[in-house]
Tab-separated table of C-alpha atoms in Angstrom:
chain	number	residue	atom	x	y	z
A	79	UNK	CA	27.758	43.324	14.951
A	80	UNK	CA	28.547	39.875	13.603
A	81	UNK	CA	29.426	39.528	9.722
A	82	UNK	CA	29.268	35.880	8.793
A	83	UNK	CA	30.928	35.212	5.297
A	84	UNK	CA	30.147	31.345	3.748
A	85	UNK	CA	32.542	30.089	1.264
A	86	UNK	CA	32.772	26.927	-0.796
A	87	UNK	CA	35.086	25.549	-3.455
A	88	UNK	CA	35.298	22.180	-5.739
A	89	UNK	CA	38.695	22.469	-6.569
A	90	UNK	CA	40.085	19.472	-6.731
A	91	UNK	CA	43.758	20.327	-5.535
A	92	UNK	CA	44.303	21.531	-2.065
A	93	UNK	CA	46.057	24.874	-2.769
A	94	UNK	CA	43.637	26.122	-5.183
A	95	UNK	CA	40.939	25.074	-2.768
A	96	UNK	CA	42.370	27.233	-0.612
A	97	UNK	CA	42.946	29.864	-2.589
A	98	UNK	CA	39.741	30.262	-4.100
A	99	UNK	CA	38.024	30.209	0.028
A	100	UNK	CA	40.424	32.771	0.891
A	101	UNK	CA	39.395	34.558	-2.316
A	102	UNK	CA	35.634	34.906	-1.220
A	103	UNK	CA	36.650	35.619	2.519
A	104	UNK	CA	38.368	39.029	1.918
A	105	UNK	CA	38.535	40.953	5.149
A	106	UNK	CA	41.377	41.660	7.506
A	107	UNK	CA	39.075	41.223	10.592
A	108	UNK	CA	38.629	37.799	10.542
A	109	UNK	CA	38.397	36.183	14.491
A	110	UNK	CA	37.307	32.526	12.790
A	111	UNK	CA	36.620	30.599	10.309
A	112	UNK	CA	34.788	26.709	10.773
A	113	UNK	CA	36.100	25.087	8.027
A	114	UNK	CA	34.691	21.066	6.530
A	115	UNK	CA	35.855	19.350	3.482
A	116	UNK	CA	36.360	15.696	2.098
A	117	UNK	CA	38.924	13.187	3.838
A	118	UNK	CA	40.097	12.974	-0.074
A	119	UNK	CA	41.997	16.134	0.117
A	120	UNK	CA	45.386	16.685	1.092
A	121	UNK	CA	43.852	17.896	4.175
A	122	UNK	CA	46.812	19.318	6.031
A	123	UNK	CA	47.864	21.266	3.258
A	124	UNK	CA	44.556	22.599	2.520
A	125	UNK	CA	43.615	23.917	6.438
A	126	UNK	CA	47.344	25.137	6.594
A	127	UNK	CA	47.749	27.182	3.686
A	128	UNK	CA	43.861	28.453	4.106
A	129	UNK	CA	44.821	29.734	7.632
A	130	UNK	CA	48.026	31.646	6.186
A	131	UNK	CA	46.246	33.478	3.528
A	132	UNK	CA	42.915	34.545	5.758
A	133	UNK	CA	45.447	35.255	8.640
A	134	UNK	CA	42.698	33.821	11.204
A	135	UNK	CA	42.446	30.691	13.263
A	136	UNK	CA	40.803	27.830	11.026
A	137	UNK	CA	39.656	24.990	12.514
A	138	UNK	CA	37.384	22.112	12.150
A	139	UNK	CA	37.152	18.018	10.217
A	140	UNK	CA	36.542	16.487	7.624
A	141	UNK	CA	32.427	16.075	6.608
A	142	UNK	CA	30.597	13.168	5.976
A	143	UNK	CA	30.436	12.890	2.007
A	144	UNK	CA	29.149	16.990	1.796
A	145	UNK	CA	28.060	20.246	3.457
A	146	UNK	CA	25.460	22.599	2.822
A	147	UNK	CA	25.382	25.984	1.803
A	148	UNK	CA	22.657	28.533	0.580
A	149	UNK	CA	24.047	26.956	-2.371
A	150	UNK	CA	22.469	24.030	-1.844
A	151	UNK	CA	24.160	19.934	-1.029
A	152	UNK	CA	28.031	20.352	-2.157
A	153	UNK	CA	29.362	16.842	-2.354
A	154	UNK	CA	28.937	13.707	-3.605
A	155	UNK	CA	31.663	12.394	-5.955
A	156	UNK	CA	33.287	15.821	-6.511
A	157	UNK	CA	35.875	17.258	-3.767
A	158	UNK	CA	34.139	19.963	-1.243
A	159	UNK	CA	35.685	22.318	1.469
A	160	UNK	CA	33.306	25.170	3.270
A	161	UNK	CA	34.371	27.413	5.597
A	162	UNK	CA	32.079	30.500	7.670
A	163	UNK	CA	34.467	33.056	8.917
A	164	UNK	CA	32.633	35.286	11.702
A	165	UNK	CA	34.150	39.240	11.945
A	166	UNK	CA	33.069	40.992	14.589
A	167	UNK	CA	35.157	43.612	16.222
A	168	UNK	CA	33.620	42.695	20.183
A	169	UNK	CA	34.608	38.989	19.562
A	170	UNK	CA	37.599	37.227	21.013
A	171	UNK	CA	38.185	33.560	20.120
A	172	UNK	CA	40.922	30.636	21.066
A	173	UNK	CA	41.610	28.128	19.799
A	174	UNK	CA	43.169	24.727	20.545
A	175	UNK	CA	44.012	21.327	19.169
A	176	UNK	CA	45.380	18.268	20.814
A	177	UNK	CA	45.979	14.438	19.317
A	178	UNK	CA	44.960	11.457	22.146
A	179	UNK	CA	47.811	11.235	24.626
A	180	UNK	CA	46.366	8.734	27.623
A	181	UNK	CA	42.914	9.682	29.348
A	182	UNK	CA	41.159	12.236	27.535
A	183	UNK	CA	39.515	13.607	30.257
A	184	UNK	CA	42.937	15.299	31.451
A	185	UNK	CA	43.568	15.925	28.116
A	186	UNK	CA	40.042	17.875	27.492
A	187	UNK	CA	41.392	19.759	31.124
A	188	UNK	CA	44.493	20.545	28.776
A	189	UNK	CA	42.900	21.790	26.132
A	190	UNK	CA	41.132	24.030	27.731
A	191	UNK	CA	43.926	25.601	30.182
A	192	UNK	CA	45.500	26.409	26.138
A	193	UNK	CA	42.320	27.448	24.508
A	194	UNK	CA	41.941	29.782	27.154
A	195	UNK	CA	45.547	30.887	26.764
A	196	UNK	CA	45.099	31.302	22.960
A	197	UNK	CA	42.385	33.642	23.678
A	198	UNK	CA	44.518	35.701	26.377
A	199	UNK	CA	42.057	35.078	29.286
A	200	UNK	CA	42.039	33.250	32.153
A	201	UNK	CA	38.110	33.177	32.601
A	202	UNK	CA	35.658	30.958	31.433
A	203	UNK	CA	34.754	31.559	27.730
A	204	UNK	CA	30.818	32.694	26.748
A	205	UNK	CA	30.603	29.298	24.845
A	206	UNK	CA	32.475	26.976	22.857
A	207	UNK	CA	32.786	24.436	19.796
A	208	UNK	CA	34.091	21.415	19.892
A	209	UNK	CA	34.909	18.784	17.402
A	210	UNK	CA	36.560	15.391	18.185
A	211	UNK	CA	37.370	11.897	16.721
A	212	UNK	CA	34.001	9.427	17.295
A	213	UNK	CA	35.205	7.573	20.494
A	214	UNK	CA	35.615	9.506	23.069
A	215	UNK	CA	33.871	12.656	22.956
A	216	UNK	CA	31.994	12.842	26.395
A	217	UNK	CA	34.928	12.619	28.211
A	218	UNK	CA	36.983	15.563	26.270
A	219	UNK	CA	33.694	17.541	27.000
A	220	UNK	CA	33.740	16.213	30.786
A	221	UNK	CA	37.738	17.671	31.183
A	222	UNK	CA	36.648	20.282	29.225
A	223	UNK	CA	34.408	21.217	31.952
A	224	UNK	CA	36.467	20.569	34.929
A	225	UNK	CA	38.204	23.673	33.788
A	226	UNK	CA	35.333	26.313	32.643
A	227	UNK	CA	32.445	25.132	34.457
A	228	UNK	CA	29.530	24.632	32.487
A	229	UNK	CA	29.605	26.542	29.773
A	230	UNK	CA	27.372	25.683	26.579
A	231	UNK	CA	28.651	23.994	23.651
A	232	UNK	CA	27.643	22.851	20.108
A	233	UNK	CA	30.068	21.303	17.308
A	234	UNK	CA	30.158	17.386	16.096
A	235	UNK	CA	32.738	14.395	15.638
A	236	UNK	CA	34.996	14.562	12.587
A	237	UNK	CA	33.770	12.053	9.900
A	238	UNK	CA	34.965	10.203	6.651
A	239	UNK	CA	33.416	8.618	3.042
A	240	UNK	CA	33.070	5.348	3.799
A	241	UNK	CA	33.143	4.838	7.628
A	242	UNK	CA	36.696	3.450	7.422
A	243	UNK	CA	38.100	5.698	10.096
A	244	UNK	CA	39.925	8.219	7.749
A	245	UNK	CA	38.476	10.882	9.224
A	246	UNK	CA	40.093	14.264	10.642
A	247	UNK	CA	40.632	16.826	12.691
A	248	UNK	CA	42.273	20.321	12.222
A	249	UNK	CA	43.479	23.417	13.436
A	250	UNK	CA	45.636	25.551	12.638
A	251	UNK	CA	48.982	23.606	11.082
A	252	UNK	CA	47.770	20.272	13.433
A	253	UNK	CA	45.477	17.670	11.911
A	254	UNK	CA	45.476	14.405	13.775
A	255	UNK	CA	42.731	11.587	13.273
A	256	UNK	CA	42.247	11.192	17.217
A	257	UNK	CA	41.991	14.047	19.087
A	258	UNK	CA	40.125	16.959	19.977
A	259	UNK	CA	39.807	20.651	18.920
A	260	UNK	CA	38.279	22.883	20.909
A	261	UNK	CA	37.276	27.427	20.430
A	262	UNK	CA	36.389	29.679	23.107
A	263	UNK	CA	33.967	32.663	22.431
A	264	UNK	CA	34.230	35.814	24.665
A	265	UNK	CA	31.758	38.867	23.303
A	266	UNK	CA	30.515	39.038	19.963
A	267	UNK	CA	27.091	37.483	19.380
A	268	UNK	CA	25.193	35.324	21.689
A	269	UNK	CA	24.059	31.814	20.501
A	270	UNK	CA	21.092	29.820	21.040
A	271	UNK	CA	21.392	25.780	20.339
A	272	UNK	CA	18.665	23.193	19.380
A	273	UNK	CA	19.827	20.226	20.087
A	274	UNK	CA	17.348	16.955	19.343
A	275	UNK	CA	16.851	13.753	17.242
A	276	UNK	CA	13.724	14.606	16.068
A	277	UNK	CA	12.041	10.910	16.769
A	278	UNK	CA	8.886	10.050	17.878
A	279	UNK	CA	9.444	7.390	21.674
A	280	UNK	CA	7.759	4.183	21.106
A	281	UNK	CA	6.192	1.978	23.816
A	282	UNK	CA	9.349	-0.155	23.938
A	283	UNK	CA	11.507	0.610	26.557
A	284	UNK	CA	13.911	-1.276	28.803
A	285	UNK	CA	16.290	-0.949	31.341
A	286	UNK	CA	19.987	-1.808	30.791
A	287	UNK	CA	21.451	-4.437	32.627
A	288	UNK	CA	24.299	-5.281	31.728
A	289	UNK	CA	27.028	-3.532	29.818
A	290	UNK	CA	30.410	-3.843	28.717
A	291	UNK	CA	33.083	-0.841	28.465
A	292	UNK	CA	30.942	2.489	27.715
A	293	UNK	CA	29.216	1.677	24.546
A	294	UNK	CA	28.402	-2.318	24.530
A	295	UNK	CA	25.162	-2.932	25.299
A	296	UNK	CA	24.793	-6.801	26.507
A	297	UNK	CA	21.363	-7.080	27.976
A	298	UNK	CA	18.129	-4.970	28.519
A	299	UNK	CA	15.904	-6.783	30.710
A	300	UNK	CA	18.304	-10.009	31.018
A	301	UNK	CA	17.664	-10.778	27.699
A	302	UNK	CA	20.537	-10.214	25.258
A	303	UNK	CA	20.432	-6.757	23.885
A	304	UNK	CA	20.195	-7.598	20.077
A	305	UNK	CA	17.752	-10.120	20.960
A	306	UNK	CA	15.193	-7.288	22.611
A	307	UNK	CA	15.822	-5.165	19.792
A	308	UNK	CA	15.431	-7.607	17.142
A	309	UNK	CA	12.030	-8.651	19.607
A	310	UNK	CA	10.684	-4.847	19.416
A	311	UNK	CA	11.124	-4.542	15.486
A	312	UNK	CA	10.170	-8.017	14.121
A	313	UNK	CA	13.243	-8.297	11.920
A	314	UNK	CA	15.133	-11.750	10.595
A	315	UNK	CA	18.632	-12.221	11.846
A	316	UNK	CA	20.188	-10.800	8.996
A	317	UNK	CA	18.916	-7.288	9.103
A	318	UNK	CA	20.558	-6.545	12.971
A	319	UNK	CA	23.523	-8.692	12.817
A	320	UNK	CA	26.588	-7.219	11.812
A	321	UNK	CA	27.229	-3.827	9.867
A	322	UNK	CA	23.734	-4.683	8.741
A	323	UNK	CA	22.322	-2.954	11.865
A	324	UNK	CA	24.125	0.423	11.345
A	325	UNK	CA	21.799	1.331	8.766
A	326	UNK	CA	18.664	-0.432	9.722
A	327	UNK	CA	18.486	1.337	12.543
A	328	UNK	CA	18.575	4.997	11.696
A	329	UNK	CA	14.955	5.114	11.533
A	330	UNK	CA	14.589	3.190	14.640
A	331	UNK	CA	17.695	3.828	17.216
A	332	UNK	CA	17.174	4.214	20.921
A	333	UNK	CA	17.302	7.016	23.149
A	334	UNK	CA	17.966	7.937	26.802
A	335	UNK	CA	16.406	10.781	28.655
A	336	UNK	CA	18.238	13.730	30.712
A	337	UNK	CA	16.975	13.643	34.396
A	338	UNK	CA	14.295	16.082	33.739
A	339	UNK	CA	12.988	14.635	30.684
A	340	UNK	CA	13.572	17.338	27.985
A	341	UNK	CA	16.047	16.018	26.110
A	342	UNK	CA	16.162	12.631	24.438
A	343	UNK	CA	19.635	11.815	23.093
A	344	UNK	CA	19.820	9.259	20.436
A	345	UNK	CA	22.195	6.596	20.720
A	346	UNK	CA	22.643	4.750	17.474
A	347	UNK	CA	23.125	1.051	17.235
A	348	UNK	CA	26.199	0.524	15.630
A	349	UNK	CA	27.254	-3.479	15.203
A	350	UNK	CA	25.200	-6.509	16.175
A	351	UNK	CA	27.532	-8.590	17.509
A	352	UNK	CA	27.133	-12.541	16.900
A	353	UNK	CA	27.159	-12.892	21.427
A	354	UNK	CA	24.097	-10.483	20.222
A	355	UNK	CA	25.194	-7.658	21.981
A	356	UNK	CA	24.787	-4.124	20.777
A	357	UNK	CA	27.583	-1.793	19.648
A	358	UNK	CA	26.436	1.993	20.094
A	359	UNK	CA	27.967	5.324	19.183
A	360	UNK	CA	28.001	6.856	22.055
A	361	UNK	CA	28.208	6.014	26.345
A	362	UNK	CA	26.188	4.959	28.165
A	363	UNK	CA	25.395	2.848	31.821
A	364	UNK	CA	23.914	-0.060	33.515
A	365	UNK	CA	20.463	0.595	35.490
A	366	UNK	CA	19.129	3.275	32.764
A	367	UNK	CA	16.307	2.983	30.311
A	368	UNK	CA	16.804	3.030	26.862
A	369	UNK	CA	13.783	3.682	24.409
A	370	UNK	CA	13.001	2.277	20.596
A	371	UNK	CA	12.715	5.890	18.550
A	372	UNK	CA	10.828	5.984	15.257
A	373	UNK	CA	11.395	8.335	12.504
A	374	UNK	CA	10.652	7.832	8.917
A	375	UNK	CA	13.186	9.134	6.120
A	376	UNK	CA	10.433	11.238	4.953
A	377	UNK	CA	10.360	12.672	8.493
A	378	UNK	CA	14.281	12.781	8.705
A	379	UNK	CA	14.429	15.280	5.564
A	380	UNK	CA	11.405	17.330	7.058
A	381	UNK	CA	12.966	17.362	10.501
A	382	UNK	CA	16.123	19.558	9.297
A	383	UNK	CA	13.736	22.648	8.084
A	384	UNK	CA	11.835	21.897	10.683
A	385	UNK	CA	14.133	22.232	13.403
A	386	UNK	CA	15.733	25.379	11.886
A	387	UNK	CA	12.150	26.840	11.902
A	388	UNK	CA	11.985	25.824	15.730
A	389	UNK	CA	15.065	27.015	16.452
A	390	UNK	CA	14.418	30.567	15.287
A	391	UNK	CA	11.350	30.921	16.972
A	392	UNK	CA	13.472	30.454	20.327
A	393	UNK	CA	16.244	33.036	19.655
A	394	UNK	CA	15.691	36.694	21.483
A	395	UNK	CA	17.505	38.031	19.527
A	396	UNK	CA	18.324	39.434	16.155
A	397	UNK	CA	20.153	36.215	14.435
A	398	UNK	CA	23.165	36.721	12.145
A	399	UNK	CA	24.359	33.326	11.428
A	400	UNK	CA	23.970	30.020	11.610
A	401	UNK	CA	26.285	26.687	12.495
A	402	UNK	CA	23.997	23.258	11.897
A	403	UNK	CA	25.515	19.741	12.879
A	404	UNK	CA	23.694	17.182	10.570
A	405	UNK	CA	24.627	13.630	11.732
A	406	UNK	CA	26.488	11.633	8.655
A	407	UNK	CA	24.072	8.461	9.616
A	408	UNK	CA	21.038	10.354	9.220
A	409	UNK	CA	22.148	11.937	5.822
A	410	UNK	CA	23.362	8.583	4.579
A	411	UNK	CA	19.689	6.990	5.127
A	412	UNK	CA	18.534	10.104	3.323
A	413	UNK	CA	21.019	9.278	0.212
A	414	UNK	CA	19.524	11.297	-3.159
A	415	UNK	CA	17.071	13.274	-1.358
A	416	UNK	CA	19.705	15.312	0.230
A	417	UNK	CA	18.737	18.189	-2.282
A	418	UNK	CA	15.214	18.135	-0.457
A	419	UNK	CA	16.935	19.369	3.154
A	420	UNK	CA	19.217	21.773	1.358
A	421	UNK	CA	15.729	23.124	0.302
A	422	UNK	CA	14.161	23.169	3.660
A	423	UNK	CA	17.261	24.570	5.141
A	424	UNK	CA	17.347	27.554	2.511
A	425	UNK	CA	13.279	28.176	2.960
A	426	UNK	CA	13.764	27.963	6.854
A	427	UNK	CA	16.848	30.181	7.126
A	428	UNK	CA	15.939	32.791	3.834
A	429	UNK	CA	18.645	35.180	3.092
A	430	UNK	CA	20.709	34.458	6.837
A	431	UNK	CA	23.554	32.582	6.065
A	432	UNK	CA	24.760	28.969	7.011
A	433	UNK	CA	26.997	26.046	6.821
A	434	UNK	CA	25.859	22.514	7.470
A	435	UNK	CA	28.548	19.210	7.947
A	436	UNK	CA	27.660	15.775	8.415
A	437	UNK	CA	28.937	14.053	11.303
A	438	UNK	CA	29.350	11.188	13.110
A	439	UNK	CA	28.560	12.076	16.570
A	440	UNK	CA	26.775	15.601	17.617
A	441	UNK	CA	27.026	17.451	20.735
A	442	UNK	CA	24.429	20.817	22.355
A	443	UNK	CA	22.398	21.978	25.083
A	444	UNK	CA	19.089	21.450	26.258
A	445	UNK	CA	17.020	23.900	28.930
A	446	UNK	CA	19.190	24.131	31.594
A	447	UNK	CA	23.110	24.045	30.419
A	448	UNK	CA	23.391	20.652	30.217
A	449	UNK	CA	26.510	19.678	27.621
A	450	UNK	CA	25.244	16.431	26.009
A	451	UNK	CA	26.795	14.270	22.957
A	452	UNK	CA	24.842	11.961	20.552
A	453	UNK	CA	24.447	10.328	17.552
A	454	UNK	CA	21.470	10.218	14.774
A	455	UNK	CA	20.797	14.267	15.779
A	456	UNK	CA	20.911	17.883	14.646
A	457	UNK	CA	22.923	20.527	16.975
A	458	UNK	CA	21.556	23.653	15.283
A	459	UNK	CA	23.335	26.905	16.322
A	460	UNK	CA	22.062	30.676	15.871
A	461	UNK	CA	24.761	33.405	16.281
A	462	UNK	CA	22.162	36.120	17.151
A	463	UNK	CA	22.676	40.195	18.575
């Protein structure tokens, strides 16, 4: 059976950090341990050394200004690292990290071919994590695929302090700021993913048409993207143009349904540009509809118990653990009430332990197998028997 250990330090100084995580993870049958701390670290040093002295893969990025524990929020203006090492003696895992080396879709295929390798099989794993820089995720996960199948996944993009791009990634002795790091689970425990913005669809809804690159959205309905958006909310220029729109519109983004309707994944409007086009987080195409979501931050904070609560009422099984993805833009709307979802995380989850990071881009599985990335979600996984 799956033992899940959670371990945290505030150590300012990356070898005691270290240390004092490898400390409170004393076993010799570690398989692997999810690690997330603050860009501020010497964060090479700190994943390097922490993998020597558990003598287990370690692998992960840097978290969005905290993470949460039973403990409660961990953050803020002091250093933070957290780590959950799983032992289980029927689990295999392998692991693999790659920096961006031309089209990322081969290089996803790559990563794969050595995760596998890492793991000694040549089959397709049970499940697997993965965590890469906020750019191109969807197409890691889509050469991912190519070479497993499709296989169900959860993990999040790497994130920094300040949105300046000084995020990482990590595994093992390689940390790289654009990349991808991928582990493959054969045996063990089972998982079971909830993966949703919890956001209420408005009545405003158009179709995209016209778009530039992946993630520029120029017009919905002919009419200049910002312009509709601005349209459907009533705001003055000020509030959508610019880096002003990042935060305006977590509690309003927009959202594109799967083909069968049962997932909506949130795309986040990023940038208002002054041509008034839209800069989002993540892809997406001309000749789809994108919807106006509402959530308030009231609703936000609830959502995170919430969806923990929802989540265990879909597991079969006996749960052990859990892994939550907490998007960074969601938690930065939520600012000093973070305390209040560390609370409704600890009432949902009781004495089962957890680790939640703060990202900028979240990935999971809906229904029927369906890999999907977003932004402005929760990707909330149960390791269960």
């Amino acid at each position: 059976m799956l033992k899940a250990i959670v371990a945290v330090s505030t150590s300012a100084d990356a070898a005691a950090a270290a240390k004092e995580i490898a400390g409170q993870l004393e076993r010799k049958d570690l398989k692997a341990v999810f690690a997330y701390c603050s860009c501020d670290y010497d964060v090479h040093a700190l994943i390097s050394s922490l993998g020597k002295l558990v003598n287990a893969p370690v692998f992960g990025n840097t978290s969005f200004t905290g993470i949460i524990t039973q403990d409660g929020f961990i953050g803020g203006s002091q250093p933070f690292v957290g780590a959950m090492a799983l032992a289980d003696p029927d689990l295999t895992v392998g692991v693999a990290a790659l920096p961006k080396d031309g089209c990322s879709i081969a290089r996803g295929k790559e990563l794969a071919i050595l995760a596998k390798k890492a793991a000694g099989r040549k089959d397709a794993p049970d499940y697997f994590y993965m965590a890469a820089s906020p750019a191109e995720e969807e197409f890691y996960a889509e050469g991912i695929a190519e070479e497993i199948g499709r296989v169900p996944f959860f993990g999040g993009s790497a994130a920094d302090n300040t949105i300046e791009g000084k995020w990482l990634l990590y595994a093992g002795d390689q940390c790289f700021a654009d990349g991808c790091v991928t582990a493959f689970f054969y045996g063990g425990p089972k998982t079971k993913n909830l993966f949703t913005g919890a956001y209420r669809e408005t009545d405003d809804f158009g179709v995209i048409t016209k778009i530039q690159g992946n993630r520029t959205i120029c017009a919905i309905d002919g009419v200049p993207a910002l312009k509709k958006y601005q349209e459907w909310r009533g705001l003055p220029d000020d509030a959508v143009l610019g880096g002003n729109l990042l935060g305006t519109s977590v509690v309003s983004p927009l959202g594109v349904k799967d083909r069968l309707g049962k997932l909506v994944a949130i795309r986040h409007p990023m940038f208002g540009n002054e041509d008034w086009t839209i800069n989002v987080g993540n892809n997406l195409a001309e000749k789809t509809t994108v919807i106006r979501m509402e959530a308030s931050v009231d609703e936000l904070i609830a959502s995170a118990g919430e969806t923990l609560k929802a989540l265990m009422e879909k597991t079969p099984g006996k749960i052990t653990a859990f892994h939550l993805v907490h998007c960074g833009g969601r938690r930065a709307a939520i600012g000093d009430r973070i305390g209040e979802v560390a609370a409704g995380l600890k009432e949902a989850a009781g004495n089962i332990p957890f680790l939640a990071e703060f990202t900028f881009g979240e990935y999971g599985v809906e229904r029927d197998d369906v890999n999907a990335c977003g932004g402005l979600m929760l990707s909330f996984t149960a390791f269960y028997e």
